[in-house]
Amino acid sequence: MFKILSRYSFLEFFLSITLVFFSLSHFVALALGMSLVLMFLIIVFSRKQSISINRIKIFKFCSFFVVLNLLVSISTFFDNFYLNNYVKFFAIQIFFFMFLFLSTYCISEKNLDNSLKIYLYIQATIFFIQLIIYILFNFYINFDELIRDENANALYETKALIDSFIPIRATGLYAEPSFYSMFVLVPAAYFLSKGILNFATILAILTSLISLSIVSIICCSLMIMFFLITNKRFFAAKVIMIVAIIILFPTIYSVYQLRVYEAVDYDAIASRSVILKELYLRNNINDIIGSGFFWNSLKPIGETGMFSYHITDSSTYIYLYYCSGIIGSIFFAILMLYIFSFNKKGFFYLLCILLFKFQILIGFFWLAIYLIGFKSSKKQEIVDN
């Protein structure tokens, strides 16, 4: 691993560390602040001496920023409005546009790709350290507890893994396996949509499968099948993935059966059905314009008094419909169809990624749309280690 990392520049390492902080920004306010400072420093020290800025593009970006803030705020003003969450959203947008500026004017596509690969190596290394130490010493390193502003319950134990050769659902830097998977599968989907299959992407997919998150299993399965069907090259890498899936399949199937159908840990289906009852009971205005994005996640929400995890755990699709209503959902669908009109492969990968619990307060939601929708649109077929 260290031999692989020695190939990259200091700037690429710096950007990858910034992305690690940004992935933690939803859970830790300090991480969001650090990612903003680091991104600013990268732009300052990496910018070219003279930059030819397209004023029309800048105007479009600024217009999009204003329209976006108006749209996400409309429904919120009619319902719960928690100022702290809006401040976080605003800060995330600043980071996003800084990242957009950096990737457009300051660094090359190779720099960006290398940074994303290093980011995946860092995430996978932490994941394997956590898993291997537990296997060897029966000790779980709770990175999430070390990082978070407040105590969080790491969901690494499950009755579905009793007597399994994989004893826990490793979570990496996060509290849940699904969080780990969603943050590594965004760069993986970016590479796959470009026709690139590298070691970092294989690591991201394999660790997501080993995390044994149900949504990760579904998402990875769809992405792998689509890639195998649409790409004729990468024979060796395909063999590695297929062999790994065959080895993991008994454990994956057992976990899926026990957690989903037998509900050995909790009733996942019933928990995710709460949002359906809420959608049925809420009034017509909320159906049209939504129930808002900036509610306080620590308080009961809506007609049923549900909590925020009832909304977010049911996929990004349900979340967007709950928050933005019919109007917002149609707008988002049209916007995605426009962005991905020349990138149908990327559109499929995005549809898979949105099965996770993304929301507008998770910065990688915006990076997913930008990376998979815009940056991956150039057709490439590269085997890269």
XYZ file of C-alpha atoms in Angstrom:
385
model
C 0.000 0.000 0.000
C 2.801 2.468 0.914
C 4.577 1.647 -2.358
C 1.373 2.575 -4.212
C 0.983 5.841 -2.278
C 4.581 6.892 -3.014
C 3.569 7.589 -6.636
C 1.455 10.622 -5.802
C 2.205 14.312 -5.205
C 1.833 16.329 -2.005
C -1.073 18.283 -3.514
C -2.938 15.052 -4.265
C -2.386 13.809 -0.695
C -3.559 17.148 0.665
C -6.756 17.039 -1.401
C -7.471 13.428 -0.407
C -7.159 14.320 3.305
C -9.504 17.254 2.695
C -12.069 14.866 1.197
C -11.761 12.589 4.247
C -12.576 15.569 6.480
C -15.444 16.525 4.174
C -16.910 13.012 4.407
C -17.030 13.504 8.196
C -18.609 16.961 7.959
C -22.166 15.672 8.376
C -21.284 14.327 11.821
C -18.604 16.716 13.079
C -18.808 20.510 12.760
C -15.036 20.836 13.201
C -14.464 18.510 10.224
C -16.543 20.818 8.018
C -14.523 23.815 9.160
C -11.243 21.960 8.573
C -12.299 20.882 5.082
C -13.150 24.503 4.167
C -9.786 25.785 5.413
C -7.859 23.009 3.665
C -9.743 23.531 0.407
C -8.998 27.260 0.515
C -5.281 26.542 1.064
C -5.215 24.055 -1.825
C -6.737 26.641 -4.171
C -4.273 29.323 -3.038
C -1.167 27.156 -3.461
C -2.232 25.203 -6.542
C -3.692 27.934 -8.708
C -1.922 28.849 -11.889
C -0.287 32.256 -12.189
C -2.961 33.421 -14.616
C -6.418 31.899 -14.804
C -8.774 32.585 -17.676
C -12.164 32.580 -15.972
C -15.302 32.188 -18.040
C -17.635 34.878 -16.704
C -20.689 33.192 -18.198
C -19.899 30.004 -16.272
C -19.367 31.961 -13.071
C -22.715 33.698 -13.589
C -24.411 30.333 -14.172
C -22.847 28.879 -11.019
C -23.894 31.878 -8.921
C -27.421 31.780 -10.374
C -27.665 28.074 -9.607
C -26.482 28.741 -6.047
C -29.179 31.394 -5.491
C -31.968 29.324 -7.101
C -30.946 26.226 -5.144
C -31.083 28.071 -1.820
C -34.485 29.524 -2.674
C -35.910 26.153 -3.686
C -34.719 24.235 -0.628
C -35.899 27.037 1.647
C -39.456 27.462 0.310
C -40.941 24.345 1.892
C -38.903 24.794 5.071
C -40.373 28.211 5.801
C -43.829 26.604 5.943
C -42.661 23.938 8.377
C -39.835 23.258 10.831
C -36.765 25.451 10.361
C -33.619 24.666 12.331
C -31.085 27.443 11.678
C -28.013 25.329 12.487
C -28.824 22.951 9.638
C -29.204 25.810 7.172
C -25.818 27.191 8.242
C -24.327 23.730 7.645
C -25.988 23.554 4.230
C -24.608 26.979 3.302
C -21.084 25.943 4.371
C -21.347 22.724 2.352
C -22.319 24.745 -0.713
C -19.282 26.980 -0.241
C -17.038 23.901 -0.121
C -18.754 22.434 -3.164
C -18.201 25.539 -5.272
C -14.604 25.770 -4.066
C -14.117 22.155 -5.133
C -15.764 22.921 -8.464
C -13.460 25.911 -8.979
C -10.403 23.856 -7.998
C -11.183 20.958 -10.332
C -12.014 23.335 -13.211
C -9.235 25.920 -13.022
C -6.466 24.797 -10.661
C -5.713 21.092 -11.047
C -5.702 18.558 -13.851
C -8.055 15.623 -14.227
C -5.127 13.343 -13.399
C -4.591 15.219 -10.117
C -8.269 14.784 -9.260
C -8.272 11.070 -10.120
C -5.117 10.465 -8.088
C -6.587 12.326 -5.109
C -9.719 10.190 -5.246
C -7.622 7.025 -5.394
C -5.582 8.077 -2.347
C -8.838 8.914 -0.564
C -10.091 5.368 -1.236
C -6.788 3.850 -0.068
C -7.017 5.788 3.202
C -10.626 4.729 3.799
C -9.940 1.063 2.954
C -6.808 0.982 5.163
C -8.737 2.259 8.185
C -11.529 -0.224 7.416
C -9.138 -3.195 7.301
C -7.243 -2.094 10.430
C -10.534 -2.016 12.324
C -11.661 -5.404 11.003
C -8.324 -7.225 11.406
C -7.728 -5.958 14.963
C -11.183 -7.188 15.948
C -10.530 -10.607 14.375
C -7.138 -10.931 16.124
C -7.834 -9.329 19.515
C -11.649 -9.154 19.757
C -11.320 -5.380 20.195
C -13.329 -2.867 18.197
C -11.635 0.467 17.490
C -14.477 2.949 17.542
C -13.063 5.685 15.306
C -16.466 7.346 15.218
C -16.438 7.828 18.991
C -12.980 9.408 18.788
C -14.087 11.881 16.120
C -17.692 12.839 16.862
C -18.875 15.929 18.723
C -21.264 13.731 20.692
C -21.457 10.072 21.650
C -22.744 7.768 18.926
C -23.654 4.113 18.992
C -21.513 2.279 16.444
C -23.647 -0.376 14.761
C -20.949 -2.982 14.195
C -22.424 -5.932 16.102
C -25.147 -8.157 14.670
C -26.638 -11.507 15.607
C -26.550 -12.401 11.922
C -22.750 -12.910 12.109
C -22.596 -15.418 14.954
C -20.093 -18.171 13.962
C -19.237 -16.278 10.750
C -15.644 -15.846 9.526
C -16.433 -12.111 9.324
C -17.297 -11.372 12.986
C -18.461 -7.743 12.693
C -19.807 -5.223 10.219
C -16.797 -2.903 10.077
C -17.690 0.781 9.898
C -14.382 2.551 9.246
C -14.456 6.161 10.472
C -18.252 6.167 10.790
C -20.997 4.856 13.054
C -22.623 2.559 10.481
C -21.394 0.306 7.661
C -23.734 2.031 5.217
C -22.074 5.397 5.898
C -18.664 3.919 5.118
C -19.975 2.382 1.906
C -21.734 5.473 0.609
C -18.603 7.585 1.057
C -16.321 5.160 -0.804
C -18.761 4.132 -3.533
C -19.148 7.697 -4.833
C -15.522 7.825 -6.141
C -15.865 4.174 -7.217
C -18.953 5.011 -9.281
C -17.085 7.988 -10.755
C -14.263 5.745 -11.976
C -16.605 3.025 -13.262
C -18.692 5.542 -15.193
C -15.468 6.701 -16.897
C -14.685 3.119 -17.878
C -11.800 2.983 -15.380
C -11.282 -0.063 -13.189
C -8.367 0.447 -10.816
C -7.193 -1.155 -7.598
C -8.739 1.628 -5.505
C -12.160 1.031 -7.069
C -11.917 -2.732 -6.463
C -10.983 -2.031 -2.826
C -13.979 0.298 -2.427
C -16.407 -2.299 -3.788
C -14.945 -5.238 -1.851
C -14.843 -3.384 1.481
C -18.414 -2.215 0.924
C -19.478 -5.824 0.417
C -17.479 -6.941 3.472
C -19.192 -4.237 5.532
C -22.344 -6.338 5.049
C -24.641 -3.338 4.949
C -27.826 -4.466 3.168
C -28.024 -1.372 0.960
C -24.302 -1.730 0.168
C -24.851 -5.313 -0.963
C -27.715 -4.258 -3.243
C -25.857 -1.214 -4.606
C -22.587 -3.089 -5.237
C -24.411 -5.988 -6.881
C -26.157 -3.637 -9.323
C -22.969 -1.707 -10.072
C -20.898 -4.862 -10.619
C -23.490 -6.478 -12.895
C -23.840 -3.299 -14.949
C -20.068 -2.923 -15.292
C -19.606 -6.569 -16.303
C -22.317 -6.223 -18.946
C -21.199 -2.893 -20.413
C -17.416 -3.439 -20.435
C -15.671 -6.138 -22.464
C -12.179 -5.465 -21.102
C -10.609 -5.875 -17.632
C -10.712 -9.678 -17.689
C -8.354 -10.170 -14.720
C -10.145 -7.593 -12.561
C -13.510 -9.126 -13.427
C -12.242 -12.556 -12.382
C -11.016 -11.135 -9.052
C -14.407 -9.521 -8.345
C -16.369 -12.628 -9.336
C -14.178 -14.907 -7.176
C -14.511 -12.515 -4.223
C -18.299 -12.421 -4.619
C -18.463 -16.245 -4.764
C -16.421 -16.488 -1.547
C -18.515 -13.826 0.209
C -21.893 -14.976 -1.132
C -22.806 -17.462 1.665
C -22.128 -14.832 4.343
C -23.862 -12.075 2.369
C -26.946 -14.210 1.771
C -27.086 -15.314 5.413
C -26.853 -11.733 6.693
C -29.499 -10.559 4.216
C -31.864 -13.390 5.212
C -31.397 -12.939 8.960
C -31.467 -9.139 9.088
C -34.198 -8.443 6.543
C -36.594 -11.381 6.762
C -35.993 -12.734 10.254
C -35.226 -9.323 11.823
C -32.644 -10.726 14.250
C -31.400 -7.241 15.216
C -34.467 -5.066 14.586
C -37.408 -4.945 12.207
C -35.814 -3.053 9.314
C -38.931 -3.219 7.147
C -41.211 -1.854 9.880
C -38.744 0.934 10.683
C -38.667 2.015 7.055
C -42.457 1.813 6.780
C -42.951 4.646 9.291
C -42.216 7.223 6.586
C -44.956 5.732 4.382
C -47.510 6.302 7.143
C -46.258 9.883 7.513
C -46.617 10.522 3.781
C -50.171 9.166 3.925
C -51.174 11.365 6.878
C -49.566 14.684 5.951
C -51.620 17.443 4.315
C -51.894 18.281 0.607
C -49.672 21.357 0.825
C -46.799 19.262 2.146
C -47.430 16.715 -0.595
C -46.960 19.464 -3.172
C -44.093 21.542 -1.744
C -42.658 19.106 0.798
C -42.074 19.200 4.541
C -38.746 21.012 4.443
C -35.064 20.110 4.626
C -33.883 21.856 7.766
C -35.760 20.163 10.603
C -34.130 19.472 13.958
C -33.056 15.816 13.846
C -33.111 15.574 17.658
C -36.862 16.238 17.890
C -39.929 14.262 16.713
C -40.983 15.175 13.181
C -44.299 15.291 11.321
C -47.740 13.899 12.045
C -46.444 10.569 13.377
C -43.719 12.017 15.604
C -41.062 10.047 13.731
C -37.343 10.722 13.920
C -34.927 11.794 11.209
C -33.552 8.273 10.644
C -37.033 7.142 9.580
C -36.758 9.596 6.687
C -33.128 9.172 5.683
C -32.854 5.379 6.106
C -35.442 4.825 3.385
C -33.140 5.993 0.541
C -32.445 9.380 -1.011
C -35.546 9.029 -3.206
C -37.986 8.885 -0.274
C -36.042 11.599 1.524
C -36.265 13.991 -1.440
C -39.980 13.366 -1.892
C -40.668 13.901 1.818
C -38.625 17.114 1.958
C -39.400 18.708 -1.408
C -42.787 17.219 -2.337
C -44.046 16.630 -5.852
C -42.672 19.908 -7.222
C -39.181 19.397 -5.845
C -39.047 15.739 -6.908
C -40.048 16.608 -10.473
C -37.491 19.436 -10.564
C -34.735 17.113 -9.325
C -35.672 14.416 -11.854
C -35.643 16.899 -14.750
C -32.326 18.364 -13.580
C -30.732 14.890 -13.382
C -32.040 13.905 -16.808
C -30.541 17.118 -18.217
C -27.172 16.656 -16.494
C -26.902 12.988 -17.492
C -28.396 13.341 -20.980
C -24.980 12.540 -22.507
C -23.830 10.148 -19.812
C -26.290 7.259 -19.540
C -23.788 4.974 -17.835
C -23.133 7.586 -15.205
C -26.884 8.009 -14.693
C -27.265 4.318 -13.831
C -24.427 4.506 -11.296
C -26.003 7.591 -9.724
C -29.355 5.772 -9.441
C -27.528 3.026 -7.523
C -25.722 5.503 -5.258
C -29.002 7.245 -4.360
C -30.222 4.034 -2.722
C -28.090 5.158 0.219
C -29.196 7.641 2.868
C -27.864 10.752 1.153
C -29.351 14.149 1.923
C -28.544 17.731 1.019
C -26.711 18.123 4.349
C -24.247 15.400 3.332
C -21.609 17.011 1.150
C -20.875 13.881 -0.856
C -24.411 14.055 -2.259
C -23.331 17.112 -4.261
C -19.943 15.617 -5.108
C -21.691 12.487 -6.422
C -23.788 14.502 -8.871
C -20.807 16.603 -9.968
C -18.244 13.798 -10.275
C -20.493 11.184 -11.867
C -22.539 13.655 -13.910
C -19.959 16.128 -15.190
C -16.392 14.957 -14.574
C -16.941 11.388 -15.791
C -18.591 12.361 -19.084
C -15.413 11.873 -21.150
C -15.303 8.380 -22.563
C -12.256 6.464 -21.347
C -11.252 2.843 -20.960
C -8.173 2.576 -18.798
C -6.693 -0.192 -16.704
C -4.906 1.598 -13.881
C -3.221 0.236 -10.801
